[in-house]
Amino acid sequence: MHFEYRVQGGDFVRAGQASSQVKKILKQLNVAPQIIKRVVVALYEGEVNIVAHAFQGKIYIDIETDKIRVILDDVGPGIPDIEMAMRPGFSTASPIVREMGFGAGMGLPNIKENTDRMKISSVVGVGTRLEFVVNLKE
Amino acid sequence: MCIGCSHCMRVCPTEAIRVSEGKAHLLENRCIDCGECYRVCPTHAITVEQDDFSQIYSFEYRIALIPSVLLGQFPDDATTEQVAQALLNLGFTSVIEVEDSVEYLIVKLNEYVRNNPNKPVISSFCPAIVRLVQVKFPSLVDNIALVRPPLDLTASYIKSTLISEGIAEDKIGIFYITPCAAKIVAIRKPEGEDKSEITGIINMDFIYNRILREVRNGIIPPGKTMFDSRLSPRSYTWGLTTGESSHIEGRCLAIDGIWNVIEFLEKVENEEVSGIDFLELRACDESCAGGILNPGNRFLAADAIRKSSGEVGMWSIDSVSPKNKDYKRRVGNQSGLQPLSPRSMLKLDEDMARAMLKMKRVNRLMCYLPGIDCGVCGTPSCLSLAEDIVQGNGSVSQCVFLQKIMEQSKLDPSHSFRIMKKVWGENRFKKDCDKPIRNK
Ligand SMILES: Nc1ncnc2c1ncn2[C@@H]1O[C@H](COP(=O)(O)OP(=O)(O)OP(=O)(O)O)[C@@H](O)[C@H]1O
Ligand code: SF4
Ligand SMILES: [Mg+2]
């Protein structure tokens, strides 16, 4: 099953809508609560990263009986050093973003922890693609 | 008598009500006993079962277990002592406050919150909230505090005390005067316990009139003290909003009103909020002061309880510690609940592949349904009709919009009329100048 969501950079009010929707879908599909939790956490962090760091983005979700695959594509500044970005605590969040309570540099590490596969590709000045997979069966 | 007005269907937070054959029907596995339907029913068709009062006489020791909200129902008419004396006159042999165990519970709950990694810990006090989490927020079930609520803890304590005085267990009857339906279900079908210690239930609205009659008829002179309240001020206000949260260490939040709770739990489930240690969640606005069986106004009741908590006389900190020791000795090993299990109402099928097929069908149906949630199909929303159809419990022709479309090709208007009658009953289509009208 395939779903798509749009994300607007800077729109913190609506950040979390996609993860909320996906949570509902996974509940209806009778996915185990602990696994739903992992998906929602990873997706929420990815969504917020687009809102906080990029201009706009799209989220593509594919659900199969054994796994969920998520692609978050954005148009934005890109990430110059992915390895550095992955380090816990690393953040380039602006003061405005920090005021919103984000910018601890924990988003990407948190995604890694909660997913079974994760990949980031990015072109500086163009955008970023974050892909992850979570197995739905324990 | 239910007239199929559908008011209840529209306010049910778990979409547990459907209308068919001109009457409301309950989907039991979705019901959380919050009582929202009871509040809006214009014909009082929804009643709350209670045990027959005369059953108290089957026991030699007849204990009335009263919540402080009962006392809040008589802000100007009766003192605590008068209420207690009235209950004794009515046939009970003693009166004990539900909140008797609260001081001990505060210790246990703080211990639990300190040691439990699943934050925020959600209070197990309100049974409607426990059920809400089970059916609608299954991933948060492990956050519910596995600590028995004061009602059960107090009941166990009373029993233990009487038994050690040499009284046979089958001579003890403990009767709870309840402000709500949720507590009744929690007693009859407890979650996290095999059996409740409560013998029977008496509804607040039933006993209220009787107490008032005793007091008004002057049978009890004010000031007569057969009963002395043993509660600390903070025990007294436990059932009110912030009653729990103000006595738990760490960052605590108190939220009352079922819709407010749902809104907040969505955020908790998405991990959008962090750093909260404890959540006091209550289904009713103004917590138990707003229980559906309370005859009085919830704001006045809450105010009255807060006021009299300041006047609790006999209490001192020195009396707490021996009491807590006694609680620990008697019920210390009974203060926990067994793990709770989720009972998700949202899943479309146990089997994921089948659930996916059903979801695809629901999504396809939603392309055709108008999305205005008018309820004329007898379900609370377009989505719920779509889900009912996919589960084999409904049909597309229930939707008036689709009916109009179908009437243009294959559906005979008299058939479509029959379909509407099947949902709303014959009488809905007859002139009726006496139907209850809901004033907003
Ligand atoms: N979609 C993106 N576009 C551009 N830069 C990004 C994107 N996602 C992450 N980054 C960069 O990677 C850094 C680390 O991201 P991470 O999510 O771990 O932390 P954060 O967003 O800064 O803070 P937190 O997620 O804890 O609120 C960010 O500060 C930012 O520089
Ligand atoms: S808040 Fe109190 S009265 Fe209302 S449902 Fe919960 S326990 Fe019952
Ligand atoms: Mg981030």
JSON list of N, CA and C in Angstrom, two decimals, chain B residues 178-227:
[
{"chain": "B", "resi": 178, "resn": "THR", "atom": "N", "xyz": [-21.26, 4.91, 44.17]},
{"chain": "B", "resi": 178, "resn": "THR", "atom": "CA", "xyz": [-20.47, 5.30, 43.00]},
{"chain": "B", "resi": 178, "resn": "THR", "atom": "C", "xyz": [-20.97, 6.56, 42.31]},
{"chain": "B", "resi": 179, "resn": "PRO", "atom": "N", "xyz": [-20.02, 7.41, 41.88]},
{"chain": "B", "resi": 179, "resn": "PRO", "atom": "CA", "xyz": [-20.41, 8.59, 41.10]},
{"chain": "B", "resi": 179, "resn": "PRO", "atom": "C", "xyz": [-20.50, 8.31, 39.60]},
{"chain": "B", "resi": 180, "resn": "CYS", "atom": "N", "xyz": [-20.12, 7.10, 39.18]},
{"chain": "B", "resi": 180, "resn": "CYS", "atom": "CA", "xyz": [-20.04, 6.90, 37.73]},
{"chain": "B", "resi": 180, "resn": "CYS", "atom": "C", "xyz": [-20.21, 5.43, 37.35]},
{"chain": "B", "resi": 181, "resn": "ALA", "atom": "N", "xyz": [-20.45, 5.22, 36.06]},
{"chain": "B", "resi": 181, "resn": "ALA", "atom": "CA", "xyz": [-20.61, 3.87, 35.53]},
{"chain": "B", "resi": 181, "resn": "ALA", "atom": "C", "xyz": [-19.27, 3.16, 35.38]},
{"chain": "B", "resi": 182, "resn": "ALA", "atom": "N", "xyz": [-18.22, 3.96, 35.15]},
{"chain": "B", "resi": 182, "resn": "ALA", "atom": "CA", "xyz": [-16.91, 3.35, 34.92]},
{"chain": "B", "resi": 182, "resn": "ALA", "atom": "C", "xyz": [-16.47, 2.54, 36.13]},
{"chain": "B", "resi": 183, "resn": "LYS", "atom": "N", "xyz": [-16.71, 3.08, 37.33]},
{"chain": "B", "resi": 183, "resn": "LYS", "atom": "CA", "xyz": [-16.32, 2.37, 38.54]},
{"chain": "B", "resi": 183, "resn": "LYS", "atom": "C", "xyz": [-17.13, 1.08, 38.70]},
{"chain": "B", "resi": 184, "resn": "ILE", "atom": "N", "xyz": [-18.37, 1.11, 38.25]},
{"chain": "B", "resi": 184, "resn": "ILE", "atom": "CA", "xyz": [-19.20, -0.09, 38.36]},
{"chain": "B", "resi": 184, "resn": "ILE", "atom": "C", "xyz": [-18.60, -1.21, 37.52]},
{"chain": "B", "resi": 185, "resn": "VAL", "atom": "N", "xyz": [-18.28, -0.86, 36.28]},
{"chain": "B", "resi": 185, "resn": "VAL", "atom": "CA", "xyz": [-17.71, -1.88, 35.40]},
{"chain": "B", "resi": 185, "resn": "VAL", "atom": "C", "xyz": [-16.36, -2.35, 35.94]},
{"chain": "B", "resi": 186, "resn": "ALA", "atom": "N", "xyz": [-15.62, -1.41, 36.52]},
{"chain": "B", "resi": 186, "resn": "ALA", "atom": "CA", "xyz": [-14.32, -1.78, 37.08]},
{"chain": "B", "resi": 186, "resn": "ALA", "atom": "C", "xyz": [-14.48, -2.77, 38.23]},
{"chain": "B", "resi": 187, "resn": "ILE", "atom": "N", "xyz": [-15.61, -2.70, 38.91]},
{"chain": "B", "resi": 187, "resn": "ILE", "atom": "CA", "xyz": [-15.85, -3.63, 40.01]},
{"chain": "B", "resi": 187, "resn": "ILE", "atom": "C", "xyz": [-16.37, -4.96, 39.48]},
{"chain": "B", "resi": 188, "resn": "ARG", "atom": "N", "xyz": [-17.26, -4.88, 38.50]},
{"chain": "B", "resi": 188, "resn": "ARG", "atom": "CA", "xyz": [-17.85, -6.12, 37.98]},
{"chain": "B", "resi": 188, "resn": "ARG", "atom": "C", "xyz": [-16.88, -6.89, 37.08]},
{"chain": "B", "resi": 189, "resn": "LYS", "atom": "N", "xyz": [-16.15, -6.13, 36.25]},
{"chain": "B", "resi": 189, "resn": "LYS", "atom": "CA", "xyz": [-15.19, -6.77, 35.34]},
{"chain": "B", "resi": 189, "resn": "LYS", "atom": "C", "xyz": [-13.84, -6.09, 35.50]},
{"chain": "B", "resi": 190, "resn": "PRO", "atom": "N", "xyz": [-13.15, -6.35, 36.61]},
{"chain": "B", "resi": 190, "resn": "PRO", "atom": "CA", "xyz": [-11.92, -5.59, 36.86]},
{"chain": "B", "resi": 190, "resn": "PRO", "atom": "C", "xyz": [-10.82, -5.90, 35.84]},
{"chain": "B", "resi": 191, "resn": "GLU", "atom": "N", "xyz": [-10.01, -4.88, 35.56]},
{"chain": "B", "resi": 191, "resn": "GLU", "atom": "CA", "xyz": [-8.81, -5.06, 34.73]},
{"chain": "B", "resi": 191, "resn": "GLU", "atom": "C", "xyz": [-7.62, -5.14, 35.66]},
{"chain": "B", "resi": 192, "resn": "GLY", "atom": "N", "xyz": [-6.76, -6.13, 35.44]},
{"chain": "B", "resi": 192, "resn": "GLY", "atom": "CA", "xyz": [-5.56, -6.23, 36.26]},
{"chain": "B", "resi": 192, "resn": "GLY", "atom": "C", "xyz": [-5.80, -6.85, 37.63]},
{"chain": "B", "resi": 193, "resn": "GLU", "atom": "N", "xyz": [-7.01, -7.40, 37.82]},
{"chain": "B", "resi": 193, "resn": "GLU", "atom": "CA", "xyz": [-7.33, -8.09, 39.07]},
{"chain": "B", "resi": 193, "resn": "GLU", "atom": "C", "xyz": [-8.28, -9.22, 38.73]},
{"chain": "B", "resi": 194, "resn": "ASP", "atom": "N", "xyz": [-8.25, -10.28, 39.53]},
{"chain": "B", "resi": 194, "resn": "ASP", "atom": "CA", "xyz": [-9.16, -11.37, 39.23]},
{"chain": "B", "resi": 194, "resn": "ASP", "atom": "C", "xyz": [-10.57, -11.07, 39.72]},
{"chain": "B", "resi": 195, "resn": "LYS", "atom": "N", "xyz": [-10.61, -10.43, 40.88]},
{"chain": "B", "resi": 195, "resn": "LYS", "atom": "CA", "xyz": [-11.90, -10.23, 41.50]},
{"chain": "B", "resi": 195, "resn": "LYS", "atom": "C", "xyz": [-11.84, -8.97, 42.35]},
{"chain": "B", "resi": 196, "resn": "SER", "atom": "N", "xyz": [-12.94, -8.21, 42.35]},
{"chain": "B", "resi": 196, "resn": "SER", "atom": "CA", "xyz": [-12.95, -7.02, 43.18]},
{"chain": "B", "resi": 196, "resn": "SER", "atom": "C", "xyz": [-13.36, -7.39, 44.61]},
{"chain": "B", "resi": 197, "resn": "GLU", "atom": "N", "xyz": [-12.89, -6.58, 45.55]},
{"chain": "B", "resi": 197, "resn": "GLU", "atom": "CA", "xyz": [-13.24, -6.82, 46.96]},
{"chain": "B", "resi": 197, "resn": "GLU", "atom": "C", "xyz": [-14.58, -6.21, 47.31]},
{"chain": "B", "resi": 198, "resn": "ILE", "atom": "N", "xyz": [-15.14, -5.43, 46.37]},
{"chain": "B", "resi": 198, "resn": "ILE", "atom": "CA", "xyz": [-16.40, -4.74, 46.65]},
{"chain": "B", "resi": 198, "resn": "ILE", "atom": "C", "xyz": [-17.55, -5.72, 46.48]},
{"chain": "B", "resi": 199, "resn": "THR", "atom": "N", "xyz": [-18.44, -5.73, 47.47]},
{"chain": "B", "resi": 199, "resn": "THR", "atom": "CA", "xyz": [-19.56, -6.68, 47.43]},
{"chain": "B", "resi": 199, "resn": "THR", "atom": "C", "xyz": [-20.68, -6.18, 46.52]},
{"chain": "B", "resi": 200, "resn": "GLY", "atom": "N", "xyz": [-20.98, -4.90, 46.61]},
{"chain": "B", "resi": 200, "resn": "GLY", "atom": "CA", "xyz": [-22.10, -4.38, 45.83]},
{"chain": "B", "resi": 200, "resn": "GLY", "atom": "C", "xyz": [-21.95, -2.90, 45.56]},
{"chain": "B", "resi": 201, "resn": "ILE", "atom": "N", "xyz": [-22.83, -2.42, 44.67]},
{"chain": "B", "resi": 201, "resn": "ILE", "atom": "CA", "xyz": [-22.71, -1.04, 44.23]},
{"chain": "B", "resi": 201, "resn": "ILE", "atom": "C", "xyz": [-24.02, -0.31, 44.44]},
{"chain": "B", "resi": 202, "resn": "ILE", "atom": "N", "xyz": [-23.92, 0.90, 44.93]},
{"chain": "B", "resi": 202, "resn": "ILE", "atom": "CA", "xyz": [-25.12, 1.74, 45.07]},
{"chain": "B", "resi": 202, "resn": "ILE", "atom": "C", "xyz": [-24.85, 3.05, 44.34]},
{"chain": "B", "resi": 203, "resn": "ASN", "atom": "N", "xyz": [-25.78, 3.43, 43.49]},
{"chain": "B", "resi": 203, "resn": "ASN", "atom": "CA", "xyz": [-25.56, 4.63, 42.70]},
{"chain": "B", "resi": 203, "resn": "ASN", "atom": "C", "xyz": [-25.79, 5.89, 43.52]},
{"chain": "B", "resi": 204, "resn": "MET", "atom": "N", "xyz": [-24.94, 6.86, 43.26]},
{"chain": "B", "resi": 204, "resn": "MET", "atom": "CA", "xyz": [-25.00, 8.12, 43.99]},
{"chain": "B", "resi": 204, "resn": "MET", "atom": "C", "xyz": [-26.37, 8.78, 43.91]},
{"chain": "B", "resi": 205, "resn": "ASP", "atom": "N", "xyz": [-26.96, 8.79, 42.69]},
{"chain": "B", "resi": 205, "resn": "ASP", "atom": "CA", "xyz": [-28.23, 9.51, 42.56]},
{"chain": "B", "resi": 205, "resn": "ASP", "atom": "C", "xyz": [-29.35, 8.83, 43.35]},
{"chain": "B", "resi": 206, "resn": "PHE", "atom": "N", "xyz": [-29.22, 7.52, 43.56]},
{"chain": "B", "resi": 206, "resn": "PHE", "atom": "CA", "xyz": [-30.21, 6.77, 44.33]},
{"chain": "B", "resi": 206, "resn": "PHE", "atom": "C", "xyz": [-30.11, 7.12, 45.82]},
{"chain": "B", "resi": 207, "resn": "ILE", "atom": "N", "xyz": [-28.90, 7.08, 46.33]},
{"chain": "B", "resi": 207, "resn": "ILE", "atom": "CA", "xyz": [-28.72, 7.26, 47.77]},
{"chain": "B", "resi": 207, "resn": "ILE", "atom": "C", "xyz": [-28.89, 8.73, 48.17]},
{"chain": "B", "resi": 208, "resn": "TYR", "atom": "N", "xyz": [-28.62, 9.61, 47.22]},
{"chain": "B", "resi": 208, "resn": "TYR", "atom": "CA", "xyz": [-28.68, 11.06, 47.47]},
{"chain": "B", "resi": 208, "resn": "TYR", "atom": "C", "xyz": [-30.04, 11.46, 48.04]},
{"chain": "B", "resi": 209, "resn": "ASN", "atom": "N", "xyz": [-31.10, 11.03, 47.37]},
{"chain": "B", "resi": 209, "resn": "ASN", "atom": "CA", "xyz": [-32.44, 11.40, 47.79]},
{"chain": "B", "resi": 209, "resn": "ASN", "atom": "C", "xyz": [-32.75, 10.89, 49.19]},
{"chain": "B", "resi": 210, "resn": "ARG", "atom": "N", "xyz": [-32.29, 9.66, 49.44]},
{"chain": "B", "resi": 210, "resn": "ARG", "atom": "CA", "xyz": [-32.57, 9.08, 50.75]},
{"chain": "B", "resi": 210, "resn": "ARG", "atom": "C", "xyz": [-31.84, 9.82, 51.87]},
{"chain": "B", "resi": 211, "resn": "ILE", "atom": "N", "xyz": [-30.59, 10.16, 51.59]},
{"chain": "B", "resi": 211, "resn": "ILE", "atom": "CA", "xyz": [-29.82, 10.87, 52.62]},
{"chain": "B", "resi": 211, "resn": "ILE", "atom": "C", "xyz": [-30.48, 12.21, 52.90]},
{"chain": "B", "resi": 212, "resn": "LEU", "atom": "N", "xyz": [-30.83, 12.89, 51.82]},
{"chain": "B", "resi": 212, "resn": "LEU", "atom": "CA", "xyz": [-31.42, 14.21, 51.96]},
{"chain": "B", "resi": 212, "resn": "LEU", "atom": "C", "xyz": [-32.72, 14.14, 52.77]},
{"chain": "B", "resi": 213, "resn": "ARG", "atom": "N", "xyz": [-33.51, 13.08, 52.51]},
{"chain": "B", "resi": 213, "resn": "ARG", "atom": "CA", "xyz": [-34.77, 12.95, 53.23]},
{"chain": "B", "resi": 213, "resn": "ARG", "atom": "C", "xyz": [-34.51, 12.80, 54.74]},
{"chain": "B", "resi": 214, "resn": "GLU", "atom": "N", "xyz": [-33.56, 11.94, 55.08]},
{"chain": "B", "resi": 214, "resn": "GLU", "atom": "CA", "xyz": [-33.21, 11.74, 56.50]},
{"chain": "B", "resi": 214, "resn": "GLU", "atom": "C", "xyz": [-32.83, 13.07, 57.15]},
{"chain": "B", "resi": 215, "resn": "VAL", "atom": "N", "xyz": [-31.99, 13.82, 56.43]},
{"chain": "B", "resi": 215, "resn": "VAL", "atom": "CA", "xyz": [-31.48, 15.07, 57.00]},
{"chain": "B", "resi": 215, "resn": "VAL", "atom": "C", "xyz": [-32.61, 16.09, 57.10]},
{"chain": "B", "resi": 216, "resn": "ARG", "atom": "N", "xyz": [-33.38, 16.22, 56.03]},
{"chain": "B", "resi": 216, "resn": "ARG", "atom": "CA", "xyz": [-34.44, 17.23, 55.99]},
{"chain": "B", "resi": 216, "resn": "ARG", "atom": "C", "xyz": [-35.52, 16.97, 57.01]},
{"chain": "B", "resi": 217, "resn": "ASN", "atom": "N", "xyz": [-35.83, 15.71, 57.20]},
{"chain": "B", "resi": 217, "resn": "ASN", "atom": "CA", "xyz": [-36.87, 15.37, 58.15]},
{"chain": "B", "resi": 217, "resn": "ASN", "atom": "C", "xyz": [-36.41, 15.58, 59.59]},
{"chain": "B", "resi": 218, "resn": "GLY", "atom": "N", "xyz": [-35.18, 16.06, 59.71]},
{"chain": "B", "resi": 218, "resn": "GLY", "atom": "CA", "xyz": [-34.68, 16.38, 61.04]},
{"chain": "B", "resi": 218, "resn": "GLY", "atom": "C", "xyz": [-34.39, 15.17, 61.90]},
{"chain": "B", "resi": 219, "resn": "ILE", "atom": "N", "xyz": [-34.23, 14.03, 61.25]},
{"chain": "B", "resi": 219, "resn": "ILE", "atom": "CA", "xyz": [-33.97, 12.82, 62.02]},
{"chain": "B", "resi": 219, "resn": "ILE", "atom": "C", "xyz": [-32.58, 12.89, 62.64]},
{"chain": "B", "resi": 220, "resn": "ILE", "atom": "N", "xyz": [-31.70, 13.61, 61.92]},
{"chain": "B", "resi": 220, "resn": "ILE", "atom": "CA", "xyz": [-30.33, 13.72, 62.45]},
{"chain": "B", "resi": 220, "resn": "ILE", "atom": "C", "xyz": [-30.07, 15.17, 62.84]},
{"chain": "B", "resi": 221, "resn": "PRO", "atom": "N", "xyz": [-29.85, 15.41, 64.09]},
{"chain": "B", "resi": 221, "resn": "PRO", "atom": "CA", "xyz": [-29.49, 16.78, 64.48]},
{"chain": "B", "resi": 221, "resn": "PRO", "atom": "C", "xyz": [-28.07, 17.09, 64.03]},
{"chain": "B", "resi": 222, "resn": "PRO", "atom": "N", "xyz": [-27.83, 18.30, 63.53]},
{"chain": "B", "resi": 222, "resn": "PRO", "atom": "CA", "xyz": [-26.46, 18.64, 63.13]},
{"chain": "B", "resi": 222, "resn": "PRO", "atom": "C", "xyz": [-25.54, 18.60, 64.33]},
{"chain": "B", "resi": 223, "resn": "GLY", "atom": "N", "xyz": [-24.29, 18.25, 64.07]},
{"chain": "B", "resi": 223, "resn": "GLY", "atom": "CA", "xyz": [-23.33, 18.27, 65.17]},
{"chain": "B", "resi": 223, "resn": "GLY", "atom": "C", "xyz": [-23.19, 16.93, 65.87]},
{"chain": "B", "resi": 224, "resn": "LYS", "atom": "N", "xyz": [-24.11, 16.03, 65.60]},
{"chain": "B", "resi": 224, "resn": "LYS", "atom": "CA", "xyz": [-24.00, 14.70, 66.22]},
{"chain": "B", "resi": 224, "resn": "LYS", "atom": "C", "xyz": [-22.86, 13.94, 65.54]},
{"chain": "B", "resi": 225, "resn": "THR", "atom": "N", "xyz": [-21.87, 13.51, 66.31]},
{"chain": "B", "resi": 225, "resn": "THR", "atom": "CA", "xyz": [-20.70, 12.93, 65.66]},
{"chain": "B", "resi": 225, "resn": "THR", "atom": "C", "xyz": [-20.52, 11.46, 66.02]},
{"chain": "B", "resi": 226, "resn": "MET", "atom": "N", "xyz": [-21.19, 10.65, 65.22]},
{"chain": "B", "resi": 226, "resn": "MET", "atom": "CA", "xyz": [-20.99, 9.21, 65.31]},
{"chain": "B", "resi": 226, "resn": "MET", "atom": "C", "xyz": [-19.78, 8.85, 64.46]},
{"chain": "B", "resi": 227, "resn": "PHE", "atom": "N", "xyz": [-19.47, 9.78, 63.55]},
{"chain": "B", "resi": 227, "resn": "PHE", "atom": "CA", "xyz": [-18.51, 9.49, 62.51]},
{"chain": "B", "resi": 227, "resn": "PHE", "atom": "C", "xyz": [-17.39, 10.49, 62.63]}
]
